[in-house]
Amino acid sequence: MADSAIDFARDFPGLAQDVHGVRLAYLDNAATTHMPNEVLDAVRDFETTSRANIHRGVHTLSQRATDAFDGAREQLKRFVGAGPAHELVFTSGTTEALNLVAHGLSDAGLGRPVLAAGDEIIVTALEHHANFVPWQAAARRSGAVLRVLRPDPEGRLHTEALARLLGPRTRVFAVTAGANASGERPPFEALLKMAADAGAMTVLDAAQAVGHEVPDLSSLACDFMAFSGHKMYGPMGIGALVGRRERLERLAPLRLGGDMVEWVTEQHTTFAELPARLEGGTPNVGGAVGMAAAAKFIERVGRDTIDGHVCALRRYAVDRLSELPGVRVLSADSPRTAIASFLTEDAHPHDLGTLLDHRGIAVRTGNHCAQPLLDCLGIGPTTRASFAIYNTRAEVDRLAAAVAEALRALR
Amino acid sequence: MNEPIEDLYQDLVLEHKRAPRHFGKLAAPTHEARGRNPSCGDDISVQLRIAEGELAEIGFVGQGCAICIASTSMMAEALYGKPLAAADALRNRFRAVLTGDGDPDDAALGKLVSLAGVRRYPNRIKCALLGWHALAHAMQQPIGGTAAPTIEEPEA
Ligand SMILES: Cc1ncc(COP(=O)(O)O)c(C=O)c1O
């Protein structure tokens, strides 16, 4: 029995190659996943039949492009369970989406900012810098106070700890659906609900979850959710901010210019409705089409199939790596995660990464853009293997063998 | 390309990584600087006691990969007690080898020749140079001076 759910060599052309003379084992999926043919085909089809600027022409191709862009938006809204009270705005990725929220709530831009001096913003220490640094800037810009929800020594977040931070001035709570540095999958549903019940606006960084677990907005107390195409089998340079319409309407746009205005005179401008209002400039239409095709791919294979496959591989990797002397996997017991991030005694992740690369194995090493988390846990850089639908148990075996070999050499 | 274990991680390199020379703080440093590489977390502080135009003492502390630690260790060993001008000269020679502009068998490099293989791993060159950048900054930075003593992500 093939132990990957699909034949990746056929469906994912980017994986069918050798690195340093050995078949590539691509285990850096938390950074970027590869694209299946159906996504590549959808982008190519758009670029060859419908390429034109949107909303700007009456000609046929412009109409096709506009339809493709709107169709991609609808597809992705359904994918994340967005209803009539929601809207989805295309961005360049999770980073831009989170900046749009943090900036949009704190910038005076077109009027009074939502955040004011003395308000409180709570972010967690599990966040990627993309869901941390923009909040530092928002706090500085608005005079709000930034408070940090820290994990326990095992790297887990707890609702009791959040309860202690929430107060009458809490305006924003931002949390990740999956910590990219440790692999921890926090109980974000309960955390969001608790923050929303306390009157805060809630922000979910779904970058790591959207490729397998796919958070469902219809059942979450979530005002804003951000995710990227390239971590869900789609293209790079495209992502989305999806959220409650009434909340999105209060964001000051990050980009002013074409396509986001209603009427412009020499001294005055009125602005377009959502989503155009937050999408100034020519968008990445091909990227949006590819991202929608990626959502379709996930639906076709089945979210549960993908989630089951990557989580099982992760558990297997935890078992295999933990057998090795001097190796400790972070958040080893975390549920529903595709990330195995580990520490190695006497061997630095960079050295390990170079040696694994020579065995054809691609992993991530370093601090994974999450310095506050590593500081909190009192650890340095890690080595991270992360899984996607095309990975196999045989690749985990190769990883474990190569780590063992490298550790013997480096000790 | 050779196996990296022969090319990059020669015995001498691993030996310096396991037992770095001049690792530790100086009792009475006159100059110091810290070098950090944010992408991999390497973090090296170099301390110097400069007296009469010489690097009378060199010490370093911090954490880093094998390449970073071995390179800093060999640097400290090679320059301990040497004139300041020798530090600049050796740094330029070593850097030239890593960037492909110098002779990888340059005898003047001494033990540092064991790190010449790093030139074939472009994403590791900054690891090998971090300690040297910290040294160069330390030489410009008397303790108690005003300049900020931290440098980040040196260019190769
Ligand atoms: C949890 C998390 N948030 C945000 C990001 C940033 O995503 P992007 O680089 O696509 O903007 C990443 C990507 O590494 C991530 O893992």
XYZ file of C-alpha atoms and ligand atoms in Angstrom:
583
model
C 0.000 0.000 0.000
C 1.298 3.444 -0.880
C 1.615 5.254 2.407
C 1.028 8.721 1.028
C -2.564 9.529 0.183
C -1.755 10.371 -3.411
C 0.972 9.718 -5.904
C 3.010 12.847 -5.332
C 5.619 12.142 -7.969
C 2.873 12.442 -10.551
C 0.778 15.197 -8.990
C 3.489 17.496 -7.619
C 6.089 18.105 -10.316
C 8.248 20.239 -8.023
C 8.956 17.230 -5.831
C 10.044 14.880 -8.591
C 13.716 15.750 -8.429
C 16.977 14.683 -6.872
C 19.033 16.864 -4.546
C 22.726 16.011 -4.142
C 22.062 12.811 -6.050
C 19.233 11.528 -3.851
C 15.484 11.783 -4.178
C 14.197 14.945 -2.516
C 12.344 14.454 0.767
C 10.654 17.823 1.162
C 9.897 18.325 4.863
C 9.706 22.120 4.970
C 5.985 22.393 4.387
C 5.311 24.728 7.298
C 7.374 27.278 5.377
C 5.927 26.574 1.932
C 4.110 23.629 0.397
C 4.467 22.461 -3.192
C 1.708 22.886 -5.754
C -0.169 20.050 -7.449
C -0.688 20.059 -11.199
C -4.281 21.140 -10.851
C -3.179 24.388 -9.200
C -0.402 24.977 -11.743
C -2.926 24.279 -14.516
C -5.497 26.676 -13.093
C -2.928 29.503 -12.971
C -1.685 28.723 -16.456
C -5.229 28.545 -17.757
C -6.040 31.946 -16.287
C -2.871 33.536 -17.622
C -3.394 32.140 -21.107
C -7.139 32.695 -21.527
C -8.183 35.511 -19.202
C -5.228 37.739 -18.369
C -6.262 41.383 -18.163
C -6.802 43.924 -15.438
C -9.950 43.619 -13.395
C -12.786 46.114 -12.914
C -11.222 48.408 -15.490
C -12.351 47.428 -18.916
C -15.477 46.579 -20.764
C -13.605 44.180 -22.986
C -14.001 40.426 -22.833
C -10.736 39.489 -21.170
C -11.194 42.099 -18.462
C -14.597 40.656 -17.721
C -13.160 37.140 -17.606
C -10.429 38.257 -15.226
C -12.965 40.022 -13.017
C -15.141 36.905 -12.960
C -12.149 34.723 -12.157
C -11.142 37.004 -9.279
C -14.656 37.194 -7.833
C -15.068 33.454 -8.308
C -11.838 32.804 -6.401
C -13.099 34.985 -3.563
C -16.371 33.065 -3.327
C -14.594 29.718 -3.460
C -12.242 30.693 -0.620
C -15.062 32.137 1.480
C -16.894 28.825 1.293
C -13.657 27.008 2.061
C -13.271 28.736 5.446
C -16.964 28.762 6.313
C -17.544 32.489 5.726
C -21.226 33.489 5.644
C -23.163 36.548 4.481
C -21.867 38.540 7.459
C -18.277 37.952 6.331
C -16.049 39.334 3.612
C -12.715 38.202 2.230
C -9.986 40.570 1.147
C -7.044 39.351 -0.913
C -3.599 40.263 0.371
C -0.061 39.217 -0.504
C -0.105 36.724 2.376
C -0.616 36.284 6.074
C 1.904 38.988 6.898
C 0.091 41.628 4.902
C -3.278 40.464 6.219
C -2.166 40.820 9.834
C -0.537 44.177 9.120
C -3.781 45.303 7.533
C -5.632 44.525 10.767
C -3.071 45.914 13.222
C -2.434 49.002 11.138
C -6.082 49.394 10.227
C -7.153 49.496 13.870
C -4.461 51.952 14.949
C -3.939 54.317 12.026
C -5.782 57.600 12.002
C -5.860 57.291 8.179
C -9.384 58.268 7.267
C -10.717 59.174 10.669
C -10.451 58.289 14.304
C -8.569 55.018 14.861
C -10.386 52.205 16.620
C -7.631 51.755 19.194
C -7.027 54.520 21.712
C -4.496 55.284 24.423
C -4.995 53.015 27.405
C -6.660 50.238 25.415
C -5.108 46.810 25.755
C -3.958 44.391 23.076
C -3.252 40.791 24.028
C -1.049 38.639 21.808
C 0.368 35.271 22.697
C 4.033 34.352 22.967
C 3.451 31.532 20.460
C 3.110 33.931 17.567
C 5.137 34.239 14.400
C 6.713 37.708 14.204
C 3.992 38.517 11.639
C 1.378 38.360 14.409
C 3.570 40.065 16.973
C 5.562 42.948 15.538
C 2.528 44.645 13.886
C 0.844 44.657 17.301
C 3.903 46.221 18.914
C 3.688 48.935 16.269
C -0.093 49.306 16.713
C 0.381 49.724 20.449
C 3.041 52.357 19.918
C 0.947 54.189 17.331
C -2.214 54.291 19.416
C -0.853 54.436 22.952
C -2.423 51.064 23.694
C -0.727 48.610 26.037
C 0.612 45.334 24.650
C 0.141 42.347 26.936
C 1.532 38.910 26.219
C -0.188 35.612 26.992
C 2.678 33.286 27.850
C 2.662 29.509 27.614
C 3.423 27.046 30.398
C 6.909 25.478 30.424
C 5.684 22.822 27.975
C 4.694 25.547 25.516
C 0.910 25.210 25.986
C -1.570 28.076 26.239
C -4.321 27.994 28.865
C -7.672 29.726 29.102
C -7.074 30.364 32.833
C -4.002 32.417 31.957
C -5.977 34.371 29.373
C -8.731 35.021 31.916
C -6.154 36.719 34.126
C -5.080 39.078 31.322
C -8.506 40.055 30.009
C -9.919 43.251 31.408
C -12.357 46.055 30.669
C -9.832 47.771 28.382
C -8.958 44.685 26.302
C -9.787 45.572 22.713
C -7.876 42.978 20.726
C -6.854 39.370 21.250
C -4.583 37.820 18.597
C -3.620 34.144 18.570
C -2.204 31.565 16.223
C -4.043 28.422 15.164
C -0.693 26.640 15.141
C 2.700 27.784 16.386
C 5.109 27.465 13.497
C 8.223 27.297 15.705
C 7.128 24.634 18.199
C 4.246 22.904 16.449
C 1.948 23.573 19.397
C -1.715 23.698 18.426
C -3.359 25.909 21.057
C -7.020 25.588 22.078
C -7.754 28.625 19.938
C -11.510 27.999 19.762
C -11.859 28.386 23.527
C -9.375 31.248 23.720
C -11.150 33.226 20.984
C -14.516 32.639 22.613
C -13.305 33.780 25.991
C -11.778 36.940 24.520
C -14.870 37.693 22.433
C -17.118 37.176 25.476
C -14.964 39.728 27.271
C -15.654 42.213 24.484
C -12.371 41.992 22.565
C -11.957 41.857 18.814
C -10.408 38.529 17.931
C -7.704 37.763 15.380
C -6.676 34.285 14.266
C -3.433 33.606 12.389
C -4.478 30.509 10.465
C -1.310 30.263 8.336
C -0.303 26.876 9.743
C -3.777 25.404 10.092
C -5.298 26.144 6.727
C -3.389 23.400 4.886
C -4.933 20.586 6.923
C -7.255 21.531 9.715
C -8.934 24.517 7.976
C -10.569 26.583 10.757
C -14.302 27.055 10.197
C -15.363 30.665 10.645
C -19.022 29.741 11.023
C -18.250 28.098 14.351
C -15.532 30.422 15.668
C -15.715 33.593 17.738
C -13.352 35.161 15.263
C -13.455 38.675 13.793
C -10.392 38.424 11.550
C -8.602 35.412 10.148
C -5.419 35.534 8.066
C -3.864 32.860 5.863
C -1.458 32.376 2.954
C -1.816 30.541 -0.354
C 1.672 29.082 -0.364
C 1.145 27.069 2.822
C -1.979 25.369 1.412
C -0.669 24.005 -1.901
C -1.223 27.345 -3.642
C 1.010 30.060 -5.092
C 3.325 32.443 -3.258
C 2.494 36.129 -2.953
C -1.226 35.642 -2.350
C -3.183 35.346 0.854
C -6.356 36.511 2.491
C -7.870 38.387 5.355
C -11.378 37.133 5.988
C -13.560 38.505 8.698
C -16.777 39.996 9.871
C -17.855 42.675 7.460
C -18.691 45.225 10.153
C -15.197 44.819 11.608
C -13.435 44.981 8.253
C -15.314 48.186 7.532
C -13.617 49.862 10.480
C -10.087 49.190 9.229
C -8.133 52.073 7.755
C -6.837 50.890 4.350
C -3.148 50.079 4.151
C -2.936 51.112 0.500
C -4.589 54.139 -1.043
C -4.923 54.466 -4.776
C -6.643 52.871 -7.711
C -9.582 50.499 -7.398
C -10.251 51.314 -3.767
C -11.910 54.682 -4.270
C -15.421 55.753 -5.187
C -14.984 59.373 -6.258
C -11.856 61.548 -6.322
C -11.659 65.312 -6.636
C -8.617 67.557 -6.229
C -9.088 67.893 -2.514
C -11.302 65.041 -1.507
C -11.883 61.325 -1.964
C -14.654 58.961 -1.049
C -13.863 55.311 -0.756
C -15.238 52.148 -2.286
C -17.145 49.510 -0.382
C -15.558 46.283 0.798
C -13.739 44.315 -0.443
C -12.311 46.798 -2.977
C -11.746 49.375 -0.238
C -8.986 47.247 1.273
C -7.519 46.015 -2.033
C -5.909 49.129 -3.527
C -3.891 48.578 -6.693
C -3.843 45.748 -9.180
C -4.222 42.523 -7.229
C -2.485 39.198 -7.821
C -5.355 37.752 -9.833
C -3.438 34.706 -11.051
C -2.435 34.038 -7.460
C -6.038 34.303 -6.284
C -7.111 31.853 -8.976
C -4.351 29.467 -7.920
C -5.236 29.825 -4.249
C -8.865 28.984 -4.997
C -7.722 25.957 -7.010
C -5.642 24.914 -3.998
C -8.748 25.113 -1.791
C -10.542 22.947 -4.337
C -7.651 20.485 -4.238
C -7.892 20.258 -0.441
C -11.644 19.671 -0.700
C -11.182 17.039 -3.387
C -8.596 15.061 -1.422
C -10.600 15.728 1.729
C -9.683 17.889 4.708
C -10.013 14.953 7.042
C -7.813 12.782 4.853
C -5.104 15.430 4.756
C -5.397 16.267 8.452
C -5.306 12.583 9.396
C -2.310 11.922 7.173
C -0.101 14.832 8.296
C -0.936 14.418 11.986
C -0.156 10.687 11.820
C 3.169 11.399 10.120
C 3.966 13.951 12.798
C 3.218 11.460 15.552
C 5.409 8.913 13.815
C 8.199 11.493 13.508
C 7.898 12.323 17.214
C 8.282 8.621 18.034
C 11.232 8.063 15.718
C 13.096 11.233 16.701
C 12.481 10.781 20.421
C 14.217 7.401 20.257
C 17.478 9.137 19.405
C 19.731 10.055 22.316
C 19.957 13.800 22.904
C 16.890 14.664 20.809
C 13.842 16.389 22.292
C 10.763 17.190 20.225
C 8.890 20.320 21.308
C 5.183 20.094 22.114
C 5.486 16.341 21.635
C 1.935 15.743 22.850
C 0.221 18.544 20.957
C -2.880 17.432 19.050
C -3.497 18.172 15.365
C -0.161 19.453 14.260
C 1.963 18.731 11.210
C 5.154 20.171 12.711
C 7.926 18.316 14.545
C 10.360 20.894 15.881
C 13.263 19.449 17.829
C 16.355 20.261 19.860
C 19.579 18.327 19.583
C 22.234 18.191 22.270
C 25.723 19.068 21.036
C 24.628 19.747 17.485
C 23.511 23.102 16.167
C 20.450 23.087 13.869
C 22.385 24.811 11.096
C 24.979 22.068 10.993
C 22.266 19.440 11.103
C 20.367 21.172 8.298
C 23.418 21.168 6.032
C 24.043 17.473 6.635
C 20.377 16.570 6.082
C 20.378 18.552 2.839
C 23.144 16.287 1.620
C 20.863 13.353 2.213
C 18.219 15.065 0.086
C 16.134 16.063 3.098
C 14.811 19.628 3.262
C 14.106 20.899 6.785
C 13.995 24.344 8.362
C 16.528 25.426 10.959
C 16.766 28.539 13.087
C 14.394 30.584 15.168
C 11.481 30.359 12.703
C 10.565 34.055 13.098
C 9.404 33.393 16.647
C 12.009 34.797 19.002
C 9.599 35.625 21.842
C 8.494 31.971 21.990
C 12.026 30.565 22.057
C 12.932 33.104 24.760
C 9.879 32.097 26.797
C 10.784 28.432 26.544
C 14.416 29.231 27.317
C 15.682 27.490 24.198
C 17.725 28.428 21.163
C 17.180 27.636 17.511
C 15.518 24.354 16.495
C 15.372 21.982 13.567
C 11.879 21.626 12.137
C 10.372 18.930 9.957
C 6.835 19.599 8.761
C 4.547 17.417 6.723
C 2.119 17.632 3.839
C -0.162 15.223 2.004
C 2.630 13.963 -0.248
C 5.024 12.952 2.536
C 5.482 9.331 3.565
C 6.544 7.251 6.529
C 9.560 6.185 4.480
C 10.635 9.845 4.422
C 10.276 10.051 8.201
C 12.488 6.960 8.432
C 15.052 8.686 6.214
C 14.866 11.774 8.420
C 15.427 9.797 11.605
C 18.343 7.886 10.088
C 19.964 11.050 8.733
C 19.550 12.885 12.054
C 21.141 9.947 13.879
C 24.039 9.910 11.414
C 24.559 13.671 11.638
C 24.498 13.649 15.425
C 27.145 10.929 15.487
C 29.332 13.003 13.169
C 28.882 16.326 14.972
C 29.210 15.188 18.568
C 30.673 18.083 -4.257
C 32.315 16.089 -1.484
C 30.350 14.858 1.478
C 29.934 17.906 3.738
C 31.293 15.906 6.584
C 34.684 15.847 4.787
C 34.397 19.239 3.190
C 32.887 21.409 5.899
C 33.260 19.470 9.096
C 36.888 18.453 9.058
C 38.225 16.952 12.257
C 40.019 20.159 13.137
C 36.793 22.148 12.806
C 34.846 19.730 14.995
C 37.675 19.687 17.492
C 37.518 23.500 17.837
C 33.724 23.334 18.105
C 33.974 20.819 20.972
C 36.704 22.722 22.782
C 36.793 26.330 21.598
C 39.991 28.237 22.428
C 39.842 31.455 24.413
C 36.199 30.851 25.198
C 35.170 32.960 28.175
C 35.192 36.546 29.333
C 38.319 38.561 29.950
C 39.103 39.909 33.397
C 39.821 43.422 32.146
C 38.630 43.937 28.575
C 39.149 47.317 26.935
C 36.969 46.698 23.883
C 33.967 44.547 23.065
C 31.190 43.954 20.547
C 28.412 41.494 19.965
C 27.478 39.949 16.634
C 24.153 38.284 15.987
C 22.634 36.476 13.093
C 18.870 36.753 13.538
C 17.981 34.058 11.035
C 19.820 31.246 12.801
C 20.181 32.635 16.310
C 23.986 32.710 16.344
C 25.148 35.186 18.943
C 28.841 35.875 19.599
C 30.412 38.509 21.850
C 34.095 39.225 21.397
C 36.155 40.938 24.091
C 39.607 42.378 23.625
C 42.317 43.849 25.774
C 44.186 46.165 23.471
C 47.533 47.413 24.701
C 50.289 49.159 22.782
C 48.756 48.456 19.402
C 48.381 44.764 20.083
C 45.535 42.381 20.764
C 47.048 41.503 24.111
C 44.084 39.257 24.934
C 41.046 37.963 23.064
C 38.070 36.166 24.550
C 34.645 35.273 23.256
C 31.357 33.959 24.567
C 28.059 33.048 22.980
C 26.456 30.319 20.971
C 26.512 29.294 17.388
C 26.845 26.482 14.931
C 30.030 24.455 14.546
C 31.269 26.657 11.697
C 30.722 29.838 13.671
C 32.314 28.572 16.883
C 35.291 26.928 15.156
C 35.951 29.996 13.030
C 35.862 32.315 16.047
C 38.031 29.945 18.054
C 40.667 29.710 15.311
C 40.509 33.471 14.896
C 41.176 34.030 18.586
C 44.027 31.550 18.536
C 45.626 33.044 15.442
C 45.423 36.656 16.606
C 46.118 36.364 20.307
C 48.991 38.726 21.101
C 49.251 39.961 17.499
C 49.405 43.581 16.276
C 46.080 45.183 15.326
C 47.184 45.417 11.711
C 47.577 41.631 11.599
C 43.920 41.230 12.537
C 42.758 43.299 9.585
C 45.091 41.504 7.221
C 44.054 38.029 8.306
C 40.384 38.927 8.255
C 40.658 40.201 4.685
C 42.510 37.080 3.558
C 40.026 34.741 5.228
C 37.052 36.578 3.860
C 38.534 36.557 0.363
C 38.810 32.780 0.498
C 35.188 32.411 1.560
C 33.874 34.721 -1.124
C 35.909 32.916 -3.774
C 38.362 35.781 -4.358
C 41.336 34.276 -2.551
C 43.494 31.168 -2.725
C 41.887 28.470 -0.564
C 45.299 26.982 0.206
C 46.800 30.318 1.302
C 49.517 29.266 3.737
C 49.131 32.474 5.725
C 45.754 31.215 6.897
C 47.214 28.418 8.969
C 44.510 26.295 10.578
C 41.801 28.471 9.063
C 42.407 26.620 5.806
C 40.267 23.879 7.335
C 37.298 26.237 6.924
C 37.967 26.967 3.251
C 35.273 24.442 2.263
C 32.643 26.874 3.543
C 33.041 28.768 0.256
C 31.079 25.976 -1.411
C 28.122 26.541 0.974
C 26.995 30.119 0.303
C 24.312 30.026 2.983
C 26.949 29.188 5.605
C 29.487 31.927 4.823
C 27.878 34.323 7.246
C 28.278 31.694 9.980
C 32.041 31.614 9.381
C 32.320 35.406 9.386
C 30.191 36.319 12.386
C 33.025 36.194 14.936
C 35.252 38.188 12.595
C 32.645 40.890 12.228
C 32.334 41.063 15.985
C 36.121 41.335 16.237
C 36.271 44.176 13.717
C 33.543 46.046 15.562
C 35.158 45.391 18.931
C 38.398 46.925 17.695
C 36.459 50.142 17.000
C 34.535 50.033 20.211
C 36.253 50.959 23.479
C 34.229 49.901 26.489
C 32.384 52.895 27.851
C 32.221 54.452 24.375
C 28.968 55.692 22.930
C 28.363 53.534 19.860
C 25.837 50.716 20.094
C 27.853 47.538 20.438
C 25.556 45.124 18.599
C 25.793 44.286 14.932
C 23.351 42.138 13.048
C 23.416 39.826 10.056
C 26.714 40.702 8.447
C 26.918 40.558 4.686
C 29.238 37.866 3.444
C 2.105 31.047 11.954
C 2.567 31.908 10.812
N 2.099 33.157 10.702
C 2.466 33.959 9.691
C 3.363 33.557 8.736
C 3.749 34.502 7.628
O 3.229 34.066 6.428
P 3.618 34.767 5.052
O 5.115 34.744 4.995
O 2.990 33.898 4.024
O 3.079 36.134 5.070
C 3.884 32.264 8.812
C 4.844 31.814 7.788
O 5.933 31.388 8.042
C 3.479 31.427 9.883
O 3.966 30.193 9.999
